[in-house]
Coordinates of C-alpha atoms and ligand atoms in Angstrom, one line a residue:
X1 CA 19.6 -7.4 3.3
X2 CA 20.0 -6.0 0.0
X3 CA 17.9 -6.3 -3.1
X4 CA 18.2 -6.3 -6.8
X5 CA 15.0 -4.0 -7.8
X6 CA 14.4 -2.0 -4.1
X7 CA 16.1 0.0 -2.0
X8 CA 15.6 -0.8 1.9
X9 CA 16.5 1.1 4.8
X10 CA 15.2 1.7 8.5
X11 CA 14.6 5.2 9.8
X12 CA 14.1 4.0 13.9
X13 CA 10.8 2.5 13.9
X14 CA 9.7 2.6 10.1
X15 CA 11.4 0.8 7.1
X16 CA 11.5 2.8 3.8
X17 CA 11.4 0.9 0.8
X18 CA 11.8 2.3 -2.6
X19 CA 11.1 1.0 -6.1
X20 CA 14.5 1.2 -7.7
X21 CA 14.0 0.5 -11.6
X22 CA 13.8 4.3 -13.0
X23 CA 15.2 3.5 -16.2
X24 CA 12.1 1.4 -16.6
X25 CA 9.6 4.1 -14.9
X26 CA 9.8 1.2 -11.9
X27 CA 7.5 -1.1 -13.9
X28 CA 7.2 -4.2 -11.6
X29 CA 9.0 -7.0 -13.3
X30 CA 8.9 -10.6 -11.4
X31 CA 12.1 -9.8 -10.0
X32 CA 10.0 -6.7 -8.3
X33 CA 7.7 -8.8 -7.2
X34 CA 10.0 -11.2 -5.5
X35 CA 11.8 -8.4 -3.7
X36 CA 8.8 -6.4 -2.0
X37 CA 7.6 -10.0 -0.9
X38 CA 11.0 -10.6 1.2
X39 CA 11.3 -6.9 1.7
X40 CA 8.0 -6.8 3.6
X41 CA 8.7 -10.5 5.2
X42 CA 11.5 -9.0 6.9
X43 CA 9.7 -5.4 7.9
X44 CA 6.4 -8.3 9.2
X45 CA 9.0 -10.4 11.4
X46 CA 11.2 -7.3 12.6
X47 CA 9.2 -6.9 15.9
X48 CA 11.6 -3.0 16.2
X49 CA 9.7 -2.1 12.8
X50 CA 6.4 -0.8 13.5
X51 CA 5.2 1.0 10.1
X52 CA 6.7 1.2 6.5
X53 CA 6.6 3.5 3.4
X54 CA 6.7 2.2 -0.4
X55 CA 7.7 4.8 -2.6
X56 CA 9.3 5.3 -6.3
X57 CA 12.6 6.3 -6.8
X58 CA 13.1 9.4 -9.1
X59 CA 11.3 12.0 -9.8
X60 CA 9.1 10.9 -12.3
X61 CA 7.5 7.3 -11.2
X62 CA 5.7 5.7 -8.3
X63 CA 5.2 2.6 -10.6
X64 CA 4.3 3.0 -14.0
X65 CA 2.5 -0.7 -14.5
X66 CA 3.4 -4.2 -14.9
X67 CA 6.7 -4.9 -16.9
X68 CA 4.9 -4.8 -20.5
X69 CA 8.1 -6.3 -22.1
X70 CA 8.1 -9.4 -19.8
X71 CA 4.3 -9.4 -20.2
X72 CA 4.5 -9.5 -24.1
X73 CA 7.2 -12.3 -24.1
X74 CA 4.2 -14.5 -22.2
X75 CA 0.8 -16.3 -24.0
X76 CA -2.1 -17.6 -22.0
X77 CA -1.2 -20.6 -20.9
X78 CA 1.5 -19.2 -19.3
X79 CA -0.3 -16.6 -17.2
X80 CA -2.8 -19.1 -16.1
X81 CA -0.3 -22.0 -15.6
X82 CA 2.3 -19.3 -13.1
X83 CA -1.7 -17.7 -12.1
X84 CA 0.2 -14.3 -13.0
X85 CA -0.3 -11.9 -10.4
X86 CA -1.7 -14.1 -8.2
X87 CA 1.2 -13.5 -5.4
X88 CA 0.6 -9.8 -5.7
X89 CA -2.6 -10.4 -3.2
X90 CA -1.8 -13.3 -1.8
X91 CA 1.9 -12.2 -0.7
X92 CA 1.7 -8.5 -0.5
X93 CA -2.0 -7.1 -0.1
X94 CA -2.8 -9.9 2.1
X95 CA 0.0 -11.1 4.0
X96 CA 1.4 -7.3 5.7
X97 CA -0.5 -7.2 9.0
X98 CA 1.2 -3.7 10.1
X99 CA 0.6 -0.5 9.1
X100 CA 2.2 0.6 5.5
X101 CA 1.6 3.9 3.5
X102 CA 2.3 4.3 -0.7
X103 CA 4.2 7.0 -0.9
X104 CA 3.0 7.9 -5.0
X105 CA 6.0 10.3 -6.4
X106 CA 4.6 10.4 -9.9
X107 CA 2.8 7.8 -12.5
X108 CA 0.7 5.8 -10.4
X109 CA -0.3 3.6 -13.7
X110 CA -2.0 0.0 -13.8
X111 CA -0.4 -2.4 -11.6
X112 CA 1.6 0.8 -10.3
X113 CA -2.2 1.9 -9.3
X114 CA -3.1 -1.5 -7.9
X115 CA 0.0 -1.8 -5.7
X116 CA -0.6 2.0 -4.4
X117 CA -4.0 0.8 -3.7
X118 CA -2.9 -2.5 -2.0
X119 CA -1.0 0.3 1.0
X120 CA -3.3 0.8 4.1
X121 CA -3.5 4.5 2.1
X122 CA -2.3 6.8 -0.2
X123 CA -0.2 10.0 0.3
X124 CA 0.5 11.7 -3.3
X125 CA 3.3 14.3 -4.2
X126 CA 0.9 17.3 -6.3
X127 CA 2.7 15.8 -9.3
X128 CA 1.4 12.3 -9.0
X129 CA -1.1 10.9 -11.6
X130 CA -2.8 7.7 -11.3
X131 CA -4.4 5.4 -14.1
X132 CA -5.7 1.9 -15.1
X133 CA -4.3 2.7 -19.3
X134 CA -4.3 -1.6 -19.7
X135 CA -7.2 -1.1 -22.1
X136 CA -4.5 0.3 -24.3
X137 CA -2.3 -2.8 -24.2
X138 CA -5.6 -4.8 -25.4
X139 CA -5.9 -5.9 -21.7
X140 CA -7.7 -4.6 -18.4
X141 CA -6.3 -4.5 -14.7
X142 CA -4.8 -7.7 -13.5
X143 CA -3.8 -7.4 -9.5
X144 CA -7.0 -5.8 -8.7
X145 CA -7.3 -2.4 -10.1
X146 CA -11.0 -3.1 -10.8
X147 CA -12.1 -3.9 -7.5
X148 CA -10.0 -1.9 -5.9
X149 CA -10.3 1.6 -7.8
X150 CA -14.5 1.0 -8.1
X151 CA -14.5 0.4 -4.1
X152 CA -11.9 3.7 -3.4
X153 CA -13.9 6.3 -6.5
X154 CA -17.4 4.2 -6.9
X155 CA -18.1 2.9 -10.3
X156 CA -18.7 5.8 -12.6
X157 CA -15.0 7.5 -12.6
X158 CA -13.4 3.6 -11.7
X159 CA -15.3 2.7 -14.8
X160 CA -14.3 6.2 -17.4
X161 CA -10.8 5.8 -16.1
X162 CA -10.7 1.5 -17.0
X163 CA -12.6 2.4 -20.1
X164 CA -10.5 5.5 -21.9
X165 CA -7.4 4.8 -19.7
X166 CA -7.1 8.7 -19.0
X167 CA -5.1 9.7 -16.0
X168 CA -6.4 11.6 -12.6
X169 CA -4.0 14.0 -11.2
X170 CA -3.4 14.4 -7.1
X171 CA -6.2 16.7 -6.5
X172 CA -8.6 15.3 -8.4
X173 CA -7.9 11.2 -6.8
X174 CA -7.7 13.3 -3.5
X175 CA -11.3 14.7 -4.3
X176 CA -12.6 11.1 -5.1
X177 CA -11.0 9.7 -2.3
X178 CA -8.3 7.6 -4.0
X179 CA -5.9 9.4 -1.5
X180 CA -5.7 10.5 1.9
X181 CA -4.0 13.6 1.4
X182 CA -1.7 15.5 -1.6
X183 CA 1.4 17.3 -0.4
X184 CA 3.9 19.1 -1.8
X185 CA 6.0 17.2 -4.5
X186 CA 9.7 17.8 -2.5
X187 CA 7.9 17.5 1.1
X188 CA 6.2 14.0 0.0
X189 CA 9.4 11.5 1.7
X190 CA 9.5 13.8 4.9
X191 CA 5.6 13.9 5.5
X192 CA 5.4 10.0 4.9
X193 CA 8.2 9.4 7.2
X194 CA 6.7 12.1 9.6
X195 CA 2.9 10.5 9.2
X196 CA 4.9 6.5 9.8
X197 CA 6.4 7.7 12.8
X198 CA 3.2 8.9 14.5
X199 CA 1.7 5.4 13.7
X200 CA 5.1 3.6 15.1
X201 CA 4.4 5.7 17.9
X202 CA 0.8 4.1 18.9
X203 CA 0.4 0.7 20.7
X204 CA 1.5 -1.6 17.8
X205 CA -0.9 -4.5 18.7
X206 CA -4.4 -1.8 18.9
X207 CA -2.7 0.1 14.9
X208 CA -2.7 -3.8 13.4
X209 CA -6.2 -4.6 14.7
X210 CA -7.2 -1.3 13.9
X211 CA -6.0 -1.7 10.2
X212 CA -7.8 -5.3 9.8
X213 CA -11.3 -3.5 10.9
X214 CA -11.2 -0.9 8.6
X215 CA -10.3 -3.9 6.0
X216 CA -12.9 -6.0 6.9
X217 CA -15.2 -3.2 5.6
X218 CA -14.2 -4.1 2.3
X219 CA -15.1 -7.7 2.8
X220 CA -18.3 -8.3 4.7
X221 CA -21.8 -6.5 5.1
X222 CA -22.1 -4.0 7.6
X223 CA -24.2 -6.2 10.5
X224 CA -21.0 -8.5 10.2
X225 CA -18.0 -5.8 9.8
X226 CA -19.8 -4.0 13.1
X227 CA -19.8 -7.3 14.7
X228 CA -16.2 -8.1 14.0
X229 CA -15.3 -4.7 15.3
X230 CA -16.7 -4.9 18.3
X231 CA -15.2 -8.8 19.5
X232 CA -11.9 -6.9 18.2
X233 CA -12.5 -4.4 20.1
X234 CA -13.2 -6.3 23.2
X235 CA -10.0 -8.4 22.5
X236 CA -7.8 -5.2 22.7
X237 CA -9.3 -5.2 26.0
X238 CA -7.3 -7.8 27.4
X239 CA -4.1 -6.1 25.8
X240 CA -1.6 -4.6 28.4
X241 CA -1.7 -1.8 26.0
X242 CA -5.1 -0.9 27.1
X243 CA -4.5 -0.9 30.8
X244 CA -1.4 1.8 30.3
X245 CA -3.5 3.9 27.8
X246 CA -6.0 4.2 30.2
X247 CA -4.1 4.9 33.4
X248 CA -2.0 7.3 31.2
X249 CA -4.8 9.5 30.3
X250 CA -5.5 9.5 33.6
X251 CA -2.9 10.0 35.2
X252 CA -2.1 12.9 32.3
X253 CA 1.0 11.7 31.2
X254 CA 2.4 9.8 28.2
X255 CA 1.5 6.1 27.4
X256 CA 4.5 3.7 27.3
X257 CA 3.9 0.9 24.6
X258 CA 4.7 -2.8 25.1
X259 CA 2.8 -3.3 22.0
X260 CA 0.8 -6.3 23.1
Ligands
CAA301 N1 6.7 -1.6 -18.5 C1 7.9 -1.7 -19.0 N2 8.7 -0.6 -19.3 C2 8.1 0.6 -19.1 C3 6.8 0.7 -18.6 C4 6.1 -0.5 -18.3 N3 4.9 -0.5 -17.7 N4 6.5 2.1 -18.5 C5 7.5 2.7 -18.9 N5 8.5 1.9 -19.3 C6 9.8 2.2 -19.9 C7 9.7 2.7 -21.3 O1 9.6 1.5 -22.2 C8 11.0 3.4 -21.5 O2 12.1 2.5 -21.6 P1 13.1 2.7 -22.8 O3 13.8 4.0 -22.5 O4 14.0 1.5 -22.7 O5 12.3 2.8 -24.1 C9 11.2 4.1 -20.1 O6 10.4 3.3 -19.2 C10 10.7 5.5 -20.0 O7 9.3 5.5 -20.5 P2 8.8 6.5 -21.6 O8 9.9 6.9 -22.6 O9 7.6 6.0 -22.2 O10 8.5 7.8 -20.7 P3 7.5 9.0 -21.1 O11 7.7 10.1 -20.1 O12 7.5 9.3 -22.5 O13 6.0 8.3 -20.7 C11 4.4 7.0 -19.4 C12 5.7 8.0 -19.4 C13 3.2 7.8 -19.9 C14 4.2 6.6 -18.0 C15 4.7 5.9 -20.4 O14 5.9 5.3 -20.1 C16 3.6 4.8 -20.4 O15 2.5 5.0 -20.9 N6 4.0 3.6 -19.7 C17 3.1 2.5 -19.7 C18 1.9 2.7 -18.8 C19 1.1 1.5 -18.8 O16 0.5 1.1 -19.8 N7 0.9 0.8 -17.6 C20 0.1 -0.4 -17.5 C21 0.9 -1.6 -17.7 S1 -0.1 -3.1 -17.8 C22 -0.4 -3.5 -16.2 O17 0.0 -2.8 -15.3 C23 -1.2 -4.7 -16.0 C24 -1.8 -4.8 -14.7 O18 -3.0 -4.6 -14.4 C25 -1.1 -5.3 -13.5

């Protein structure tokens, strides 16, 4: 299918899909939006798709923010009438059950930060910068820069970065643990592919229920997250996946995935 605002294409098991506004930096206009929703519907109900990469295309921009020219046509009652940004969560953070990496090529900037966030992680090109600057625009993060930033970097830098809207470079969100690792600026597509294609390669059932534990530490206490790890992890049991990983490690030779 093809898309007004993305670019999609399938690389064997992983979809790439790329921001395609860079005349606007990539800001994420509700056309955006409606894109990456079917974009990822397709990748969630494409049972030979096993991982997928977001990135920005150019050289300059991940995302640099929400659309602030559609923003400043709007007042407040119609952001709380359309609950603006509500789909964001409900239709992108929440709703991807397999594994998907950001792919952050440059600005990283307020909802450009939040959707990096929303990825399972981060992988930054050295040039990348990330930022929440809506304190600028006389507003603050709206798809969940607050909670999300304060939980990756802990509430002192989440807090100096929502309060003077500076930007962190790569090594710096790598150091607070923003992002999983920082690679070279022209290797960033090829690693990203390369790091998809290892997790397309695991049992695709055990990577999904491995991604919702490591979300559900996000969500409950620990007695509860440990809890809920451990019934998933008896319910992998069951999986036919299991049985072959086993015997395959036994038997010192590769596992072959049904992926259930
Ligand atoms: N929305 C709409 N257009 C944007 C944009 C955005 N968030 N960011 C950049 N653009 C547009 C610019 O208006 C410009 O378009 P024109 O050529 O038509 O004027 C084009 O992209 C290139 O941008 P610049 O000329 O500004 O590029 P630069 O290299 O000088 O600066 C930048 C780069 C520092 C990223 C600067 O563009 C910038 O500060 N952008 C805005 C960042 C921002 O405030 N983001 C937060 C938005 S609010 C938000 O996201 C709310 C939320 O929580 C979800």
């Amino acid at each position: 299918m093809s898309y007004e605002t993305i670019l999609t294409e399938t690389r064997d098991a992983v979809t790439l899909i790329t921001l395609n506004r860079p005349q606007a930096l990539n800001a994420l206009n509700g056309q955006v939006l409606e894109d990456l929703i079917s974009a990822f519907a397709e990748f969630e109900a494409d049972d030979s798709q096993r991982c997928a990469v977001l990135t920005g295309s150019g050289d300059k921009a991940f995302a640099a923010g929400a659309d602030i020219k559609e923003m400043a046509e709007k007042d407040a009652a119609d952001f709380y009438l359309e609950d603006f940004f509500a789909r964001w969560t409900s239709h992108v953070a929440e709703a991807v059950r397999k594994p998907w990496i950001a792919a952050v090529n440059g600005f990283a900037l307020g909802g450009g930060c939040e959707l990096a966030m929303m990825a399972d992680f981060i992988l930054a090109s050295d040039q990348a910068k990330f930022g929440q600057p809506e304190i600028k625009l006389g507003v603050a993060p709206g798809m969940g820069g607050s909670q999300r930033l304060t939980r990756a970097v802990g509430k002192s830098k989440a807090m100096e970065m929502c309060l003077t809207g500076r930007m962190m470079g790569a090594d710096e969100a790598e150091r607070a643990g923003l992002v999983a690792r920082v690679v070279p600026h022209d290797e960033l597509l090829t690693e990203a592919m390369k790091t998809a294609a290892t997790i397309a390669g695991m049992p695709s059932m055990a990577a999904m229920v491995n991604k919702e534990m490591v979300n559900a530490a996000f969500e409950t206490d620990l007695a509860q997250g440990i809890r809920h790890e451990r019934r998933l992890f008896q319910i992998l049991t069951a999986s036919e996946d299991k049985a072959e990983g086993m015997a395959a490690f036994i038997e010192k030779r590769e596992g072959k995935w049904k992926g259930r």
